[in-house]
Amino acid sequence: MPDQTANNQGATHYNGSPRPVLEVADLHVTFKTEGGLVPAVSGIDFSVAPGKTLAIVGESGSGKSVSSAAVMGLLPPNAEVTGEVLLDGRELIGLSSEELRRIRGNDIALVFQDALSALNPYYSVGWQVAEAYRLHHDVSKKEALKRAVRMLDLVGIPSAEQRAKAYPHEFSGGMRQRVVIAMALVNDPKVLIADEPTTALDVTVQAQIMRLLEDVQAEFGTALVLISHDLGVVAEVADDVLVMYAGRAAERGSVKDLFHRAAHPYSLGLLGAMPRVDLPPRPRLATIPGSPPSPGSITTGCPFQPRCAYAHLVGERCITERPELTPRPGEGYHEAACHLGRRPEVML
Amino acid sequence: MPDLLWFVLRRLFATVLVMLALSLAVYLIFYALPADPARLACGKPCTPDRLEQARHFMQLDQSVIQQYLAFLKGIFAGRTFGEGAAAVQCNAPCFGYSFPLARPVTTLIVDRLPVTLSIAIGAAVLWLLLGVTLGVGAALKRGKLFDRLAVGFALIGIATPSFLLGLLAILVFGFWLNMVPVNGYVPLTESPVDWAWHLITPWLVLATIQAAAYIRLTRAQMLEEMNLDHITTARAKGAGERRVVAVHGLRGVLVPIVTIFGLDLGALLGGAILTEKVFSMQGLGELLISAVGQLDVAVVVGVTLFSAFLVILANLVVDVVHGVLDPRVGHA
Amino acid sequence: MSSSVVAAVSPTRQALRRVRRDRSARFGAWLVAALIVIAVAAPLLVKLSGQDPYTYHIDLLDPAKGGAPKGALGGVSADHWFGVEPLTGRDLFSIVVLGLRTSLAIAIVATLITTVVGTLVGISAAYFGGWYDGVVSRLLDFLFGFPQLVFMIALGIIVPAEFPRWLLLILVLSVFGWAGLARLIRGQARSLATREFVEAARSVGSSGWHVITRELLPNLLGPVLVIATMAIPGYIGAEAALSFLGVGVPPPTPSLGRSISDSIVWVYTGTDPWFMVFPGIMLFLAVLGFTLLGDGVRDAFDVRLRRAN
């Protein structure tokens, strides 16, 4: 049964899951630069409930990483953020820097793409995990370190007590990413944002890290926002998916909606660009022709129109009118922003 | 820590080798000189007999290698020139004996060293403080007034020779404003307050000159450092901005600063020598320059080697500090 | 859309264009040009002023003030544009412009020598790598971090009095200066030596000499020019420092450093601070001009120099 109240707030959540812990509504991010105002995110909504996973997918430059940084309040001073970011119903936008500081790393934590550069090379990993704990808990260094060792052990670092004294460069890529995850989880956050957490890793290690994330999520009931361009990973772990294009939502819905009933040509393109083992091999991997528009360069019409293979089926409207998210058939909350009313035929 | 211990031992060993090679080279260069120190010492009228005597007494009649070995032995065990009642004793560590001044070089150095070291160490402390704080400040306030002032200050510092700035300081603060003493050195043991009071202008002058390069370096390094991912991590953890800068940003900046500081130790000594002349203080530089004028080879070699050893040893300390600051050192 | 054809502009010309746009670099370039003109034309300028740097003018001095020049600003007059030297009454304008000439000549020659040596050593170390590079790098670090000034002073003792001092200065500055340049050039060359086109030249069997002269050197001209320009003010300062300490060019050859050194007592006592001001400003301008120009050239060629490696 869909939750009516949440629906009315504008920050929809899908699948009839429990009340979302993080709700983002009408988020806009604009950068003030010497060349004028550059919009990076132009009004997106998403929400995620405890224990659930929301995947945000899109090409680089689509605004997915900027959105997560905006939620964390980590954007540089020249970024202007408007909209609503509700954590457990509490508005985060407009909080003082000290109030935000207390939330960062405590209620919302971040896992970065490149663990080597995300860790400080000059401090031992134990120290760095313990620091994250001490920033939010009034405990002695020794207690914090104990907690850090426990976390390192939990994320699967062998002989964590000794390894805690080691420095980031003394770990393998996969082990480093485990350290980063331990650091993010040390304060038992309600929301974990993972920004391409496995991109820098070997395929086998990727799977291990994703399993680890699933495990801790199951154990702590953490809401996970997974930012990725790897649809294979998304299909495996996500409950809901938000497809972003040029700073806007192109399509969103449950993972099934996306993979079985994709309604936006861009989503289809992404699916086509994904290597599949369950289909007979095609002569070459499909790609989406062209490249994403630079931020702010498209002011009217559909931002995907120049690259869209279906635009001719709709005609003029794609150039003059910006498509809004409209309901599509599916598990209830499937929406797409495309003038093509029906599901596009797959063209190969 | 055993990694670090090995690193220090390896460095120490290399340092000793470098010192040995350097001292041999210096000996070979300086004792090949055409002027004969014995002739100066022998007085007038200088008969061939007396000249021979003087040469023997100063041990100049031996080969350069023999003299060098005697010199090395002197450093560890001391040595004696001449025999009997006229014998001159030079106790370990003996860096040679100045016949014109009739004193062991070590004593001469020990007399002058506090002056030069006082200038050098005080100025180094001040310039590191100045350079790092102004550089960090400029980086954090990039493009603002503070940044421009700091960068401008750095440019003036880089373009002004230290002795010129010293004279200017004497003129303005000493003569026109009559605020500080313009010359002379007061030993620390005599009166710490007077010591510092006499040194404050030299310190500021030398620090301003050297801080300039460090402001530029720190600023550039800090700008780079604050853009790194691990700084974002620190913010994402919930570290306040002050902690991000002080604990995470500064740490990465200190490593290259320490490296550069090690390379600048030689220049520091040179700067101190110039400064002591400007402020009429009798330090190592004055000892060396007058020894060059008097063809006092023993003092020239002694002071030269001693300064080189000082810098090399200080470099060793810097290396160890570097090893402590950067955990990646010593594993390579 | 037609592909836009960018007019082929050499990197050097682009860099020059950028220097012209950078205000402080432009100022530095003008300053350097002016100083070089003054230095080259110094004998002519001196003749023009109707003076020479050797003649004593005791009549212009005030015995009551211990031999300081009569009149304001250190005795500035229509005859003596920068006044006269205290105690001797020699024309300060002649001393300053001829002193500048000495300074610049020594600095530029030392720069040329050290640039050539530094380039050879730096490039060969970067190209051959291995133990050779290891030994060279260690030697460079050692020489660079050395108490150079002490050695420069000390070397004065082994050189016979007949040996020309200006030549000694050039030699001393070069012997200790090349290491600094070689370190920087090695750094630049090393980042280049691993690039694909160099690898390609190597893999088709080009000789080391060929790769160095045909592939590395032309691509390093920009950085080398930058490093050399940035080294000049250092040599000007070092030459002045040695003269200041009394181990530079001997009197009566005019020298900025020595004049500044001579002015110490007049500054202490306040009897004739102007004696310091004119040579001081000239030295300051010389170092400033080349520093600004060096910074500008560096920014224009976009060379990132790391002193730490």
PDB file of N, CA and C in Angstrom, chain B residues 133-151 219 222-223 226 241 245:
ATOM      1  N   THR B 133      52.669  30.070   7.980  1.00  0.00           N
ATOM      2  CA  THR B 133      51.383  30.694   8.340  1.00  0.00           C
ATOM      3  C   THR B 133      50.898  31.618   7.233  1.00  0.00           C
ATOM      4  N   LEU B 134      51.793  32.461   6.716  1.00  0.00           N
ATOM      5  CA  LEU B 134      51.354  33.369   5.646  1.00  0.00           C
ATOM      6  C   LEU B 134      50.949  32.578   4.401  1.00  0.00           C
ATOM      7  N   GLY B 135      51.703  31.527   4.087  1.00  0.00           N
ATOM      8  CA  GLY B 135      51.395  30.718   2.911  1.00  0.00           C
ATOM      9  C   GLY B 135      50.046  30.032   3.044  1.00  0.00           C
ATOM     10  N   VAL B 136      49.787  29.451   4.221  1.00  0.00           N
ATOM     11  CA  VAL B 136      48.495  28.794   4.446  1.00  0.00           C
ATOM     12  C   VAL B 136      47.379  29.826   4.396  1.00  0.00           C
ATOM     13  N   GLY B 137      47.631  30.953   5.050  1.00  0.00           N
ATOM     14  CA  GLY B 137      46.621  32.012   5.039  1.00  0.00           C
ATOM     15  C   GLY B 137      46.303  32.473   3.628  1.00  0.00           C
ATOM     16  N   ALA B 138      47.353  32.661   2.830  1.00  0.00           N
ATOM     17  CA  ALA B 138      47.146  33.121   1.454  1.00  0.00           C
ATOM     18  C   ALA B 138      46.358  32.088   0.655  1.00  0.00           C
ATOM     19  N   ALA B 139      46.660  30.813   0.889  1.00  0.00           N
ATOM     20  CA  ALA B 139      45.968  29.762   0.140  1.00  0.00           C
ATOM     21  C   ALA B 139      44.489  29.717   0.519  1.00  0.00           C
ATOM     22  N   LEU B 140      44.219  29.863   1.822  1.00  0.00           N
ATOM     23  CA  LEU B 140      42.819  29.766   2.266  1.00  0.00           C
ATOM     24  C   LEU B 140      42.020  30.994   1.852  1.00  0.00           C
ATOM     25  N   LYS B 141      42.709  32.130   1.715  1.00  0.00           N
ATOM     26  CA  LYS B 141      42.020  33.358   1.320  1.00  0.00           C
ATOM     27  C   LYS B 141      42.370  33.691  -0.119  1.00  0.00           C
ATOM     28  N   ARG B 142      42.471  32.681  -0.926  1.00  0.00           N
ATOM     29  CA  ARG B 142      42.932  32.849  -2.300  1.00  0.00           C
ATOM     30  C   ARG B 142      42.182  33.959  -3.033  1.00  0.00           C
ATOM     31  N   GLY B 143      42.979  34.867  -3.640  1.00  0.00           N
ATOM     32  CA  GLY B 143      42.385  35.936  -4.439  1.00  0.00           C
ATOM     33  C   GLY B 143      41.941  37.134  -3.620  1.00  0.00           C
ATOM     34  N   LYS B 144      41.900  36.980  -2.277  1.00  0.00           N
ATOM     35  CA  LYS B 144      41.477  38.101  -1.450  1.00  0.00           C
ATOM     36  C   LYS B 144      42.677  39.000  -1.138  1.00  0.00           C
ATOM     37  N   LEU B 145      42.412  40.059  -0.398  1.00  0.00           N
ATOM     38  CA  LEU B 145      43.448  41.044  -0.099  1.00  0.00           C
ATOM     39  C   LEU B 145      44.647  40.393   0.592  1.00  0.00           C
ATOM     40  N   PHE B 146      44.355  39.550   1.585  1.00  0.00           N
ATOM     41  CA  PHE B 146      45.430  38.917   2.350  1.00  0.00           C
ATOM     42  C   PHE B 146      46.369  38.139   1.417  1.00  0.00           C
ATOM     43  N   ASP B 147      45.770  37.431   0.482  1.00  0.00           N
ATOM     44  CA  ASP B 147      46.539  36.653  -0.484  1.00  0.00           C
ATOM     45  C   ASP B 147      47.453  37.570  -1.288  1.00  0.00           C
ATOM     46  N   ARG B 148      46.880  38.647  -1.798  1.00  0.00           N
ATOM     47  CA  ARG B 148      47.683  39.567  -2.619  1.00  0.00           C
ATOM     48  C   ARG B 148      48.822  40.172  -1.826  1.00  0.00           C
ATOM     49  N   LEU B 149      48.520  40.571  -0.570  1.00  0.00           N
ATOM     50  CA  LEU B 149      49.565  41.159   0.275  1.00  0.00           C
ATOM     51  C   LEU B 149      50.685  40.144   0.504  1.00  0.00           C
ATOM     52  N   ALA B 150      50.289  38.915   0.816  1.00  0.00           N
ATOM     53  CA  ALA B 150      51.294  37.888   1.106  1.00  0.00           C
ATOM     54  C   ALA B 150      52.147  37.609  -0.135  1.00  0.00           C
ATOM     55  N   VAL B 151      51.504  37.528  -1.287  1.00  0.00           N
ATOM     56  CA  VAL B 151      52.250  37.250  -2.519  1.00  0.00           C
ATOM     57  C   VAL B 151      53.170  38.424  -2.857  1.00  0.00           C
ATOM     58  N   ARG B 219      51.871  28.197  -0.146  1.00  0.00           N
ATOM     59  CA  ARG B 219      50.610  28.576  -0.780  1.00  0.00           C
ATOM     60  C   ARG B 219      50.274  27.599  -1.902  1.00  0.00           C
ATOM     61  N   MET B 222      49.537  24.149  -0.490  1.00  0.00           N
ATOM     62  CA  MET B 222      48.279  24.114   0.254  1.00  0.00           C
ATOM     63  C   MET B 222      47.099  24.105  -0.716  1.00  0.00           C
ATOM     64  N   LEU B 223      47.192  24.908  -1.774  1.00  0.00           N
ATOM     65  CA  LEU B 223      46.118  24.938  -2.764  1.00  0.00           C
ATOM     66  C   LEU B 223      45.939  23.552  -3.372  1.00  0.00           C
ATOM     67  N   MET B 226      44.518  21.036  -0.602  1.00  0.00           N
ATOM     68  CA  MET B 226      43.115  21.192  -0.219  1.00  0.00           C
ATOM     69  C   MET B 226      42.172  20.713  -1.308  1.00  0.00           C
ATOM     70  N   GLU B 241      36.118  22.772   9.656  1.00  0.00           N
ATOM     71  CA  GLU B 241      37.056  23.319   8.679  1.00  0.00           C
ATOM     72  C   GLU B 241      38.437  23.553   9.295  1.00  0.00           C
ATOM     73  N   VAL B 245      41.941  21.802   7.978  1.00  0.00           N
ATOM     74  CA  VAL B 245      43.161  22.515   7.573  1.00  0.00           C
ATOM     75  C   VAL B 245      44.350  22.092   8.434  1.00  0.00           C
TER      76      VAL B 245
END
